Amino acid sequence: MGPGMHMTPPHNSTEQKRMSEGMQMHMALYWGKTVDLMFSGWSSKTVTQYVLSLAALFVLAFFHQTLSYMRTLYFQPDERRENQKGAARFGTKSMVTSILETVAFACNAATGYLLMLAVMSYNVGVFLVILAGLSVGFFFVCVRKKAAAPNAASAVTAPQPAPA
């Protein structure tokens, strides 16, 4: 840094505490039980807290994947129905269905962004648990879809995520 230039002080008490305790922000993957997730109130310092955090992230990832599939199952038009009736027209959904679809989309987007923030902690355990939750969620979705349509060629394809 040149003359007259100085680093800006931390903006809040969490940053000041982190700097005074020697805690650092990880910029590469690491393995450890001490991790801050998403916000300052959710941090793990013991193995029990870490395991509970991982369990919560697994459930959140599973829910995200399942919700993604449920949105495509319940809110996307059925192609067979469309082919029989002709092209779907704008505005044929009821207001309640539109509101439910919007709420489902918002929940799906929120869980996706929360999972992304958790992965940005750069903790290997967090990354692996989220990957496992998404994978197990996909497995259960895939099995359910295959059971619902045993002769469908696309029974094992992933549901297409909605644009965020």
GROMACS .gro file of N, CA and C in nm:
model
  492
    1MET      N    1   0.084  -0.118   0.000
    1MET     CA    2   0.000   0.000   0.000
    1MET      C    3   0.088   0.124   0.000
    2GLY      N    4   0.043   0.224  -0.068
    2GLY     CA    5   0.121   0.347  -0.081
    2GLY      C    6   0.106   0.435   0.040
    3PRO      N    7   0.182   0.544   0.043
    3PRO     CA    8   0.171   0.637   0.157
    3PRO      C    9   0.034   0.702   0.161
    4GLY      N   10  -0.016   0.717   0.278
    4GLY     CA   11  -0.147   0.780   0.296
    4GLY      C   12  -0.264   0.684   0.278
    5MET      N   13  -0.236   0.562   0.238
    5MET     CA   14  -0.343   0.464   0.221
    5MET      C   15  -0.346   0.373   0.343
    6HIS      N   16  -0.464   0.340   0.387
    6HIS     CA   17  -0.475   0.252   0.502
    6HIS      C   18  -0.594   0.158   0.481
    7MET      N   19  -0.592   0.048   0.553
    7MET     CA   20  -0.702  -0.048   0.543
    7MET      C   21  -0.823   0.007   0.618
    8THR      N   22  -0.940  -0.017   0.564
    8THR     CA   23  -1.060   0.027   0.633
    8THR      C   24  -1.085  -0.063   0.754
    9PRO      N   25  -1.130  -0.006   0.863
    9PRO     CA   26  -1.157  -0.088   0.981
    9PRO      C   27  -1.277  -0.178   0.958
   10PRO      N   28  -1.289  -0.286   1.036
   10PRO     CA   29  -1.406  -0.373   1.023
   10PRO      C   30  -1.535  -0.295   1.044
   11HIS      N   31  -1.640  -0.336   0.975
   11HIS     CA   32  -1.765  -0.262   0.977
   11HIS      C   33  -1.857  -0.298   1.094
   12ASN      N   34  -1.845  -0.417   1.147
   12ASN     CA   35  -1.936  -0.453   1.256
   12ASN      C   36  -1.862  -0.534   1.361
   13SER      N   37  -1.931  -0.563   1.469
   13SER     CA   38  -1.867  -0.631   1.582
   13SER      C   39  -1.826  -0.773   1.548
   14THR      N   40  -1.898  -0.840   1.456
   14THR     CA   41  -1.862  -0.977   1.419
   14THR      C   42  -1.726  -0.978   1.349
   15GLU      N   43  -1.705  -0.883   1.257
   15GLU     CA   44  -1.577  -0.875   1.188
   15GLU      C   45  -1.465  -0.840   1.287
   16GLN      N   46  -1.491  -0.747   1.381
   16GLN     CA   47  -1.391  -0.711   1.480
   16GLN      C   48  -1.355  -0.831   1.567
   17LYS      N   49  -1.457  -0.907   1.610
   17LYS     CA   50  -1.434  -1.025   1.692
   17LYS      C   51  -1.354  -1.129   1.616
   18ARG      N   52  -1.390  -1.151   1.489
   18ARG     CA   53  -1.320  -1.249   1.406
   18ARG      C   54  -1.172  -1.212   1.393
   19MET      N   55  -1.144  -1.083   1.371
   19MET     CA   56  -1.007  -1.040   1.354
   19MET      C   57  -0.930  -1.046   1.485
   20SER      N   58  -0.994  -1.012   1.596
   20SER     CA   59  -0.925  -1.013   1.725
   20SER      C   60  -0.897  -1.155   1.773
   21GLU      N   61  -0.982  -1.251   1.736
   21GLU     CA   62  -0.961  -1.389   1.777
   21GLU      C   63  -0.871  -1.464   1.680
   22GLY      N   64  -0.828  -1.397   1.575
   22GLY     CA   65  -0.740  -1.462   1.480
   22GLY      C   66  -0.814  -1.554   1.384
   23MET      N   67  -0.946  -1.545   1.380
   23MET     CA   68  -1.022  -1.629   1.287
   23MET      C   69  -1.004  -1.574   1.147
   24GLN      N   70  -1.001  -1.664   1.052
   24GLN     CA   71  -0.982  -1.619   0.915
   24GLN      C   72  -1.095  -1.666   0.826
   25MET      N   73  -1.110  -1.598   0.717
   25MET     CA   74  -1.206  -1.636   0.615
   25MET      C   75  -1.132  -1.729   0.520
   26HIS      N   76  -1.181  -1.850   0.506
   26HIS     CA   77  -1.114  -1.948   0.420
   26HIS      C   78  -1.140  -1.916   0.274
   27MET      N   79  -1.036  -1.930   0.194
   27MET     CA   80  -1.046  -1.907   0.051
   27MET      C   81  -1.010  -2.033  -0.028
   28ALA      N   82  -0.994  -2.143   0.041
   28ALA     CA   83  -0.968  -2.272  -0.022
   28ALA      C   84  -1.040  -2.378   0.061
   29LEU      N   85  -1.066  -2.492   0.001
   29LEU     CA   86  -1.134  -2.598   0.073
   29LEU      C   87  -1.051  -2.641   0.194
   30TYR      N   88  -1.120  -2.665   0.303
   30TYR     CA   89  -1.055  -2.713   0.425
   30TYR      C   90  -1.147  -2.811   0.495
   31TRP      N   91  -1.089  -2.891   0.582
   31TRP     CA   92  -1.166  -2.988   0.659
   31TRP      C   93  -1.151  -2.951   0.805
   32GLY      N   94  -1.263  -2.932   0.873
   32GLY     CA   95  -1.258  -2.900   1.014
   32GLY      C   96  -1.396  -2.883   1.071
   33LYS      N   97  -1.407  -2.896   1.203
   33LYS     CA   98  -1.538  -2.886   1.268
   33LYS      C   99  -1.579  -2.742   1.295
   34THR      N  100  -1.486  -2.649   1.289
   34THR     CA  101  -1.517  -2.510   1.313
   34THR      C  102  -1.554  -2.443   1.181
   35VAL      N  103  -1.680  -2.402   1.171
   35VAL     CA  104  -1.727  -2.342   1.047
   35VAL      C  105  -1.837  -2.242   1.077
   36ASP      N  106  -1.836  -2.132   1.005
   36ASP     CA  107  -1.945  -2.034   1.011
   36ASP      C  108  -2.031  -2.054   0.888
   37LEU      N  109  -2.161  -2.075   0.910
   37LEU     CA  110  -2.253  -2.102   0.799
   37LEU      C  111  -2.352  -1.989   0.783
   38MET      N  112  -2.355  -1.930   0.669
   38MET     CA  113  -2.455  -1.835   0.623
   38MET      C  114  -2.465  -1.706   0.703
   39PHE      N  115  -2.464  -1.712   0.835
   39PHE     CA  116  -2.472  -1.592   0.917
   39PHE      C  117  -2.399  -1.616   1.048
   40SER      N  118  -2.366  -1.510   1.118
   40SER     CA  119  -2.279  -1.522   1.235
   40SER      C  120  -2.339  -1.605   1.348
   41GLY      N  121  -2.470  -1.616   1.354
   41GLY     CA  122  -2.533  -1.694   1.460
   41GLY      C  123  -2.525  -1.844   1.440
   42TRP      N  124  -2.491  -1.887   1.320
   42TRP     CA  125  -2.484  -2.031   1.291
   42TRP      C  126  -2.339  -2.069   1.268
   43SER      N  127  -2.273  -2.103   1.377
   43SER     CA  128  -2.135  -2.148   1.367
   43SER      C  129  -2.119  -2.271   1.454
   44SER      N  130  -2.025  -2.354   1.418
   44SER     CA  131  -2.001  -2.475   1.495
   44SER      C  132  -1.860  -2.470   1.551
   45LYS      N  133  -1.851  -2.500   1.678
   45LYS     CA  134  -1.721  -2.502   1.745
   45LYS      C  135  -1.690  -2.641   1.801
   46THR      N  136  -1.795  -2.722   1.820
   46THR     CA  137  -1.775  -2.858   1.871
   46THR      C  138  -1.817  -2.959   1.765
   47VAL      N  139  -1.779  -3.082   1.785
   47VAL     CA  140  -1.814  -3.188   1.691
   47VAL      C  141  -1.966  -3.205   1.686
   48THR      N  142  -2.033  -3.196   1.801
   48THR     CA  143  -2.179  -3.210   1.805
   48THR      C  144  -2.247  -3.101   1.723
   49GLN      N  145  -2.204  -2.977   1.741
   49GLN     CA  146  -2.260  -2.867   1.663
   49GLN      C  147  -2.235  -2.887   1.514
   50TYR      N  148  -2.118  -2.936   1.480
   50TYR     CA  149  -2.082  -2.959   1.340
   50TYR      C  150  -2.171  -3.067   1.280
   51VAL      N  151  -2.189  -3.176   1.351
   51VAL     CA  152  -2.273  -3.287   1.302
   51VAL      C  153  -2.418  -3.241   1.287
   52LEU      N  154  -2.469  -3.166   1.384
   52LEU     CA  155  -2.606  -3.115   1.373
   52LEU      C  156  -2.621  -3.018   1.256
   53SER      N  157  -2.519  -2.937   1.233
   53SER     CA  158  -2.521  -2.846   1.118
   53SER      C  159  -2.522  -2.923   0.988
   54LEU      N  160  -2.440  -3.027   0.981
   54LEU     CA  161  -2.436  -3.110   0.860
   54LEU      C  162  -2.570  -3.180   0.838
   55ALA      N  163  -2.632  -3.228   0.945
   55ALA     CA  164  -2.762  -3.294   0.932
   55ALA      C  165  -2.867  -3.194   0.880
   56ALA      N  166  -2.865  -3.073   0.932
   56ALA     CA  167  -2.960  -2.971   0.886
   56ALA      C  168  -2.937  -2.938   0.739
   57LEU      N  169  -2.813  -2.929   0.696
   57LEU     CA  170  -2.783  -2.901   0.556
   57LEU      C  171  -2.824  -3.017   0.465
   58PHE      N  172  -2.808  -3.140   0.513
   58PHE     CA  173  -2.851  -3.257   0.435
   58PHE      C  174  -3.002  -3.251   0.413
   59VAL      N  175  -3.076  -3.223   0.518
   59VAL     CA  176  -3.222  -3.214   0.508
   59VAL      C  177  -3.261  -3.099   0.414
   60LEU      N  178  -3.195  -2.986   0.426
   60LEU     CA  179  -3.225  -2.872   0.338
   60LEU      C  180  -3.197  -2.906   0.191
   61ALA      N  181  -3.086  -2.975   0.165
   61ALA     CA  182  -3.052  -3.013   0.027
   61ALA      C  183  -3.153  -3.115  -0.026
   62PHE      N  184  -3.191  -3.212   0.056
   62PHE     CA  185  -3.291  -3.311   0.016
   62PHE      C  186  -3.424  -3.242  -0.015
   63PHE      N  187  -3.465  -3.149   0.072
   63PHE     CA  188  -3.588  -3.074   0.052
   63PHE      C  189  -3.581  -2.993  -0.077
   64HIS      N  190  -3.467  -2.930  -0.103
   64HIS     CA  191  -3.451  -2.849  -0.224
   64HIS      C  192  -3.470  -2.935  -0.349
   65GLN      N  193  -3.407  -3.050  -0.352
   65GLN     CA  194  -3.418  -3.137  -0.469
   65GLN      C  195  -3.560  -3.189  -0.486
   66THR      N  196  -3.622  -3.227  -0.376
   66THR     CA  197  -3.759  -3.279  -0.381
   66THR      C  198  -3.856  -3.169  -0.424
   67LEU      N  199  -3.839  -3.049  -0.370
   67LEU     CA  200  -3.926  -2.938  -0.408
   67LEU      C  201  -3.909  -2.904  -0.556
   68SER      N  202  -3.788  -2.913  -0.605
   68SER     CA  203  -3.763  -2.887  -0.747
   68SER      C  204  -3.844  -2.984  -0.833
   69TYR      N  205  -3.844  -3.111  -0.794
   69TYR     CA  206  -3.921  -3.210  -0.868
   69TYR      C  207  -4.072  -3.187  -0.853
   70MET      N  208  -4.115  -3.158  -0.732
   70MET     CA  209  -4.258  -3.138  -0.708
   70MET      C  210  -4.311  -3.020  -0.790
   71ARG      N  211  -4.229  -2.917  -0.805
   71ARG     CA  212  -4.272  -2.804  -0.888
   71ARG      C  213  -4.295  -2.848  -1.032
   72THR      N  214  -4.206  -2.932  -1.085
   72THR     CA  215  -4.224  -2.977  -1.223
   72THR      C  216  -4.341  -3.074  -1.234
   73LEU      N  217  -4.365  -3.150  -1.129
   73LEU     CA  218  -4.472  -3.249  -1.132
   73LEU      C  219  -4.610  -3.185  -1.123
   74TYR      N  220  -4.626  -3.093  -1.030
   74TYR     CA  221  -4.759  -3.039  -1.002
   74TYR      C  222  -4.792  -2.910  -1.075
   75PHE      N  223  -4.692  -2.834  -1.116
   75PHE     CA  224  -4.722  -2.704  -1.173
   75PHE      C  225  -4.693  -2.692  -1.322
   76GLN      N  226  -4.624  -2.787  -1.380
   76GLN     CA  227  -4.601  -2.784  -1.524
   76GLN      C  228  -4.718  -2.851  -1.594
   77PRO      N  229  -4.758  -2.801  -1.708
   77PRO     CA  230  -4.871  -2.862  -1.778
   77PRO      C  231  -4.837  -3.003  -1.824
   78ASP      N  232  -4.935  -3.090  -1.816
   78ASP     CA  233  -4.919  -3.227  -1.862
   78ASP      C  234  -4.926  -3.228  -2.015
   79GLU      N  235  -4.821  -3.279  -2.080
   79GLU     CA  236  -4.815  -3.276  -2.226
   79GLU      C  237  -4.930  -3.355  -2.289
   80ARG      N  238  -4.965  -3.466  -2.228
   80ARG     CA  239  -5.075  -3.545  -2.284
   80ARG      C  240  -5.205  -3.466  -2.280
   81ARG      N  241  -5.228  -3.395  -2.170
   81ARG     CA  242  -5.348  -3.314  -2.158
   81ARG      C  243  -5.346  -3.199  -2.259
   82GLU      N  244  -5.228  -3.138  -2.276
   82GLU     CA  245  -5.216  -3.029  -2.372
   82GLU      C  246  -5.243  -3.077  -2.514
   83ASN      N  247  -5.190  -3.194  -2.549
   83ASN     CA  248  -5.208  -3.246  -2.684
   83ASN      C  249  -5.355  -3.275  -2.712
   84GLN      N  250  -5.429  -3.318  -2.612
   84GLN     CA  251  -5.570  -3.346  -2.631
   84GLN      C  252  -5.652  -3.218  -2.643
   85LYS      N  253  -5.617  -3.117  -2.566
   85LYS     CA  254  -5.695  -2.993  -2.564
   85LYS      C  255  -5.642  -2.889  -2.661
   86GLY      N  256  -5.523  -2.909  -2.714
   86GLY     CA  257  -5.462  -2.807  -2.798
   86GLY      C  258  -5.362  -2.729  -2.716
   87ALA      N  259  -5.312  -2.622  -2.768
   87ALA     CA  260  -5.210  -2.543  -2.700
   87ALA      C  261  -5.266  -2.481  -2.573
   88ALA      N  262  -5.183  -2.478  -2.470
   88ALA     CA  263  -5.224  -2.416  -2.344
   88ALA      C  264  -5.234  -2.266  -2.364
   89ARG      N  265  -5.331  -2.206  -2.304
   89ARG     CA  266  -5.352  -2.061  -2.318
   89ARG      C  267  -5.306  -1.991  -2.192
   90PHE      N  268  -5.257  -1.870  -2.212
   90PHE     CA  269  -5.214  -1.789  -2.098
   90PHE      C  270  -5.335  -1.751  -2.014
   91GLY      N  271  -5.320  -1.759  -1.883
   91GLY     CA  272  -5.427  -1.716  -1.795
   91GLY      C  273  -5.529  -1.823  -1.763
   92THR      N  274  -5.503  -1.949  -1.795
   92THR     CA  275  -5.601  -2.052  -1.766
   92THR      C  276  -5.586  -2.106  -1.624
   93LYS      N  277  -5.477  -2.074  -1.556
   93LYS     CA  278  -5.459  -2.119  -1.418
   93LYS      C  279  -5.544  -2.035  -1.324
   94SER      N  280  -5.588  -2.098  -1.216
   94SER     CA  281  -5.661  -2.021  -1.116
   94SER      C  282  -5.562  -1.935  -1.037
   95MET      N  283  -5.612  -1.835  -0.970
   95MET     CA  284  -5.526  -1.746  -0.892
   95MET      C  285  -5.458  -1.822  -0.779
   96VAL      N  286  -5.529  -1.915  -0.716
   96VAL     CA  287  -5.471  -1.994  -0.607
   96VAL      C  288  -5.354  -2.078  -0.658
   97THR      N  289  -5.371  -2.140  -0.774
   97THR     CA  290  -5.264  -2.221  -0.832
   97THR      C  291  -5.143  -2.134  -0.864
   98SER      N  292  -5.168  -2.016  -0.917
   98SER     CA  293  -5.058  -1.924  -0.950
   98SER      C  294  -4.984  -1.880  -0.824
   99ILE      N  295  -5.057  -1.854  -0.719
   99ILE     CA  296  -4.994  -1.813  -0.592
   99ILE      C  297  -4.914  -1.929  -0.534
  100LEU      N  298  -4.970  -2.049  -0.535
  100LEU     CA  299  -4.897  -2.166  -0.485
  100LEU      C  300  -4.771  -2.192  -0.566
  101GLU      N  301  -4.781  -2.178  -0.696
  101GLU     CA  302  -4.664  -2.199  -0.782
  101GLU      C  303  -4.556  -2.094  -0.752
  102THR      N  304  -4.597  -1.971  -0.728
  102THR     CA  305  -4.503  -1.864  -0.696
  102THR      C  306  -4.436  -1.889  -0.561
  103VAL      N  307  -4.512  -1.933  -0.462
  103VAL     CA  308  -4.456  -1.965  -0.330
  103VAL      C  309  -4.357  -2.082  -0.341
  104ALA      N  310  -4.393  -2.185  -0.418
  104ALA     CA  311  -4.304  -2.298  -0.438
  104ALA      C  312  -4.174  -2.254  -0.506
  105PHE      N  313  -4.186  -2.166  -0.606
  105PHE     CA  314  -4.067  -2.114  -0.673
  105PHE      C  315  -3.980  -2.036  -0.576
  106ALA      N  316  -4.041  -1.950  -0.495
  106ALA     CA  317  -3.965  -1.869  -0.399
  106ALA      C  318  -3.893  -1.957  -0.298
  107CYS      N  319  -3.961  -2.060  -0.248
  107CYS     CA  320  -3.897  -2.154  -0.154
  107CYS      C  321  -3.781  -2.227  -0.220
  108ASN      N  322  -3.801  -2.269  -0.344
  108ASN     CA  323  -3.695  -2.340  -0.416
  108ASN      C  324  -3.576  -2.249  -0.440
  109ALA      N  325  -3.601  -2.126  -0.481
  109ALA     CA  326  -3.491  -2.032  -0.504
  109ALA      C  327  -3.418  -2.001  -0.373
  110ALA      N  328  -3.494  -1.980  -0.265
  110ALA     CA  329  -3.433  -1.947  -0.136
  110ALA      C  330  -3.347  -2.062  -0.086
  111THR      N  331  -3.396  -2.184  -0.094
  111THR     CA  332  -3.316  -2.298  -0.047
  111THR      C  333  -3.191  -2.314  -0.134
  112GLY      N  334  -3.204  -2.291  -0.263
  112GLY     CA  335  -3.088  -2.301  -0.351
  112GLY      C  336  -2.981  -2.200  -0.316
  113TYR      N  337  -3.022  -2.076  -0.290
  113TYR     CA  338  -2.925  -1.973  -0.253
  113TYR      C  339  -2.865  -1.999  -0.115
  114LEU      N  340  -2.944  -2.050  -0.021
  114LEU     CA  341  -2.890  -2.084   0.111
  114LEU      C  342  -2.787  -2.196   0.101
  115LEU      N  343  -2.815  -2.295   0.017
  115LEU     CA  344  -2.719  -2.403  -0.002
  115LEU      C  345  -2.590  -2.350  -0.066
  116MET      N  346  -2.604  -2.258  -0.160
  116MET     CA  347  -2.487  -2.199  -0.223
  116MET      C  348  -2.403  -2.123  -0.119
  117LEU      N  349  -2.470  -2.048  -0.032
  117LEU     CA  350  -2.397  -1.976   0.072
  117LEU      C  351  -2.325  -2.072   0.166
  118ALA      N  352  -2.388  -2.183   0.197
  118ALA     CA  353  -2.324  -2.281   0.284
  118ALA      C  354  -2.201  -2.340   0.218
  119VAL      N  355  -2.209  -2.371   0.090
  119VAL     CA  356  -2.093  -2.425   0.018
  119VAL      C  357  -1.980  -2.322   0.015
  120MET      N  358  -2.017  -2.195   0.013
  120MET     CA  359  -1.915  -2.091   0.010
  120MET      C  360  -1.839  -2.078   0.143
  121SER      N  361  -1.872  -2.160   0.241
  121SER     CA  362  -1.791  -2.166   0.362
  121SER      C  363  -1.660  -2.240   0.334
  122TYR      N  364  -1.651  -2.308   0.221
  122TYR     CA  365  -1.533  -2.382   0.177
  122TYR      C  366  -1.499  -2.500   0.266
  123ASN      N  367  -1.593  -2.545   0.347
  123ASN     CA  368  -1.571  -2.661   0.432
  123ASN      C  369  -1.603  -2.787   0.351
  124VAL      N  370  -1.511  -2.881   0.348
  124VAL     CA  371  -1.528  -3.003   0.268
  124VAL      C  372  -1.647  -3.084   0.318
  125GLY      N  373  -1.665  -3.094   0.448
  125GLY     CA  374  -1.777  -3.169   0.504
  125GLY      C  375  -1.910  -3.109   0.461
  126VAL      N  376  -1.921  -2.978   0.466
  126VAL     CA  377  -2.043  -2.908   0.423
  126VAL      C  378  -2.069  -2.938   0.276
  127PHE      N  379  -1.966  -2.927   0.193
  127PHE     CA  380  -1.981  -2.954   0.050
  127PHE      C  381  -2.028  -3.096   0.025
  128LEU      N  382  -1.965  -3.194   0.090
  128LEU     CA  383  -2.000  -3.334   0.068
  128LEU      C  384  -2.142  -3.367   0.117
  129VAL      N  385  -2.181  -3.309   0.229
  129VAL     CA  386  -2.315  -3.336   0.283
  129VAL      C  387  -2.422  -3.274   0.193
  130ILE      N  388  -2.398  -3.155   0.142
  130ILE     CA  389  -2.495  -3.094   0.050
  130ILE      C  390  -2.503  -3.175  -0.078
  131LEU      N  391  -2.390  -3.219  -0.129
  131LEU     CA  392  -2.389  -3.304  -0.248
  131LEU      C  393  -2.464  -3.434  -0.222
  132ALA      N  394  -2.445  -3.492  -0.105
  132ALA     CA  395  -2.516  -3.616  -0.069
  132ALA      C  396  -2.666  -3.591  -0.057
  133GLY      N  397  -2.706  -3.482   0.005
  133GLY     CA  398  -2.848  -3.451   0.019
  133GLY      C  399  -2.915  -3.432  -0.115
  134LEU      N  400  -2.848  -3.360  -0.205
  134LEU     CA  401  -2.904  -3.342  -0.340
  134LEU      C  402  -2.910  -3.475  -0.414
  135SER      N  403  -2.808  -3.557  -0.398
  135SER     CA  404  -2.804  -3.687  -0.467
  135SER      C  405  -2.910  -3.782  -0.415
  136VAL      N  406  -2.924  -3.790  -0.284
  136VAL     CA  407  -3.027  -3.877  -0.225
  136VAL      C  408  -3.165  -3.825  -0.263
  137GLY      N  409  -3.184  -3.695  -0.262
  137GLY     CA  410  -3.311  -3.637  -0.305
  137GLY      C  411  -3.340  -3.672  -0.449
  138PHE      N  412  -3.239  -3.662  -0.536
  138PHE     CA  413  -3.257  -3.699  -0.677
  138PHE      C  414  -3.291  -3.847  -0.690
  139PHE      N  415  -3.223  -3.932  -0.612
  139PHE     CA  416  -3.249  -4.075  -0.618
  139PHE      C  417  -3.395  -4.105  -0.583
  140PHE      N  418  -3.445  -4.046  -0.476
  140PHE     CA  419  -3.584  -4.071  -0.437
  140PHE      C  420  -3.682  -4.013  -0.538
  141VAL      N  421  -3.649  -3.898  -0.593
  141VAL     CA  422  -3.734  -3.838  -0.697
  141VAL      C  423  -3.734  -3.926  -0.821
  142CYS      N  424  -3.617  -3.973  -0.859
  142CYS     CA  425  -3.603  -4.057  -0.978
  142CYS      C  426  -3.680  -4.187  -0.962
  143VAL      N  427  -3.669  -4.250  -0.846
  143VAL     CA  428  -3.741  -4.376  -0.822
  143VAL      C  429  -3.891  -4.352  -0.824
  144ARG      N  430  -3.935  -4.243  -0.765
  144ARG     CA  431  -4.079  -4.213  -0.765
  144ARG      C  432  -4.130  -4.185  -0.906
  145LYS      N  433  -4.051  -4.110  -0.982
  145LYS     CA  434  -4.091  -4.079  -1.119
  145LYS      C  435  -4.095  -4.206  -1.203
  146LYS      N  436  -3.999  -4.294  -1.182
  146LYS     CA  437  -3.994  -4.420  -1.258
  146LYS      C  438  -4.112  -4.509  -1.220
  147ALA      N  439  -4.149  -4.511  -1.092
  147ALA     CA  440  -4.263  -4.592  -1.049
  147ALA      C  441  -4.394  -4.535  -1.104
  148ALA      N  442  -4.401  -4.404  -1.117
  148ALA     CA  443  -4.523  -4.341  -1.169
  148ALA      C  444  -4.538  -4.363  -1.319
  149ALA      N  445  -4.426  -4.372  -1.390
  149ALA     CA  446  -4.430  -4.391  -1.536
  149ALA      C  447  -4.332  -4.501  -1.575
  150PRO      N  448  -4.368  -4.628  -1.555
  150PRO     CA  449  -4.271  -4.736  -1.577
  150PRO      C  450  -4.228  -4.751  -1.723
  151ASN      N  451  -4.308  -4.709  -1.819
  151ASN     CA  452  -4.272  -4.726  -1.959
  151ASN      C  453  -4.214  -4.600  -2.021
  152ALA      N  454  -4.202  -4.494  -1.943
  152ALA     CA  455  -4.154  -4.368  -1.998
  152ALA      C  456  -4.003  -4.375  -2.017
  153ALA      N  457  -3.958  -4.333  -2.132
  153ALA     CA  458  -3.815  -4.335  -2.162
  153ALA      C  459  -3.740  -4.231  -2.080
  154SER      N  460  -3.808  -4.125  -2.041
  154SER     CA  461  -3.741  -4.018  -1.968
  154SER      C  462  -3.755  -4.034  -1.817
  155ALA      N  463  -3.784  -4.153  -1.770
  155ALA     CA  464  -3.811  -4.172  -1.628
  155ALA      C  465  -3.689  -4.148  -1.542
  156VAL      N  466  -3.569  -4.155  -1.595
  156VAL     CA  467  -3.451  -4.138  -1.513
  156VAL      C  468  -3.379  -4.006  -1.540
  157THR      N  469  -3.440  -3.915  -1.612
  157THR     CA  470  -3.376  -3.786  -1.634
  157THR      C  471  -3.408  -3.693  -1.519
  158ALA      N  472  -3.317  -3.602  -1.497
  158ALA     CA  473  -3.334  -3.506  -1.387
  158ALA      C  474  -3.441  -3.405  -1.422
  159PRO      N  475  -3.516  -3.359  -1.322
  159PRO     CA  476  -3.611  -3.251  -1.348
  159PRO      C  477  -3.533  -3.126  -1.386
  160GLN      N  478  -3.584  -3.051  -1.479
  160GLN     CA  479  -3.517  -2.930  -1.524
  160GLN      C  480  -3.541  -2.819  -1.422
  161PRO      N  481  -3.432  -2.759  -1.372
  161PRO     CA  482  -3.450  -2.651  -1.274
  161PRO      C  483  -3.510  -2.528  -1.341
  162ALA      N  484  -3.593  -2.461  -1.266
  162ALA     CA  485  -3.655  -2.338  -1.316
  162ALA      C  486  -3.552  -2.226  -1.310
  163PRO      N  487  -3.557  -2.133  -1.402
  163PRO     CA  488  -3.462  -2.023  -1.395
  163PRO      C  489  -3.486  -1.939  -1.272
  164ALA      N  490  -3.379  -1.899  -1.208
  164ALA     CA  491  -3.391  -1.821  -1.083
  164ALA      C  492  -3.410  -1.676  -1.110
   0.00000   0.00000   0.00000
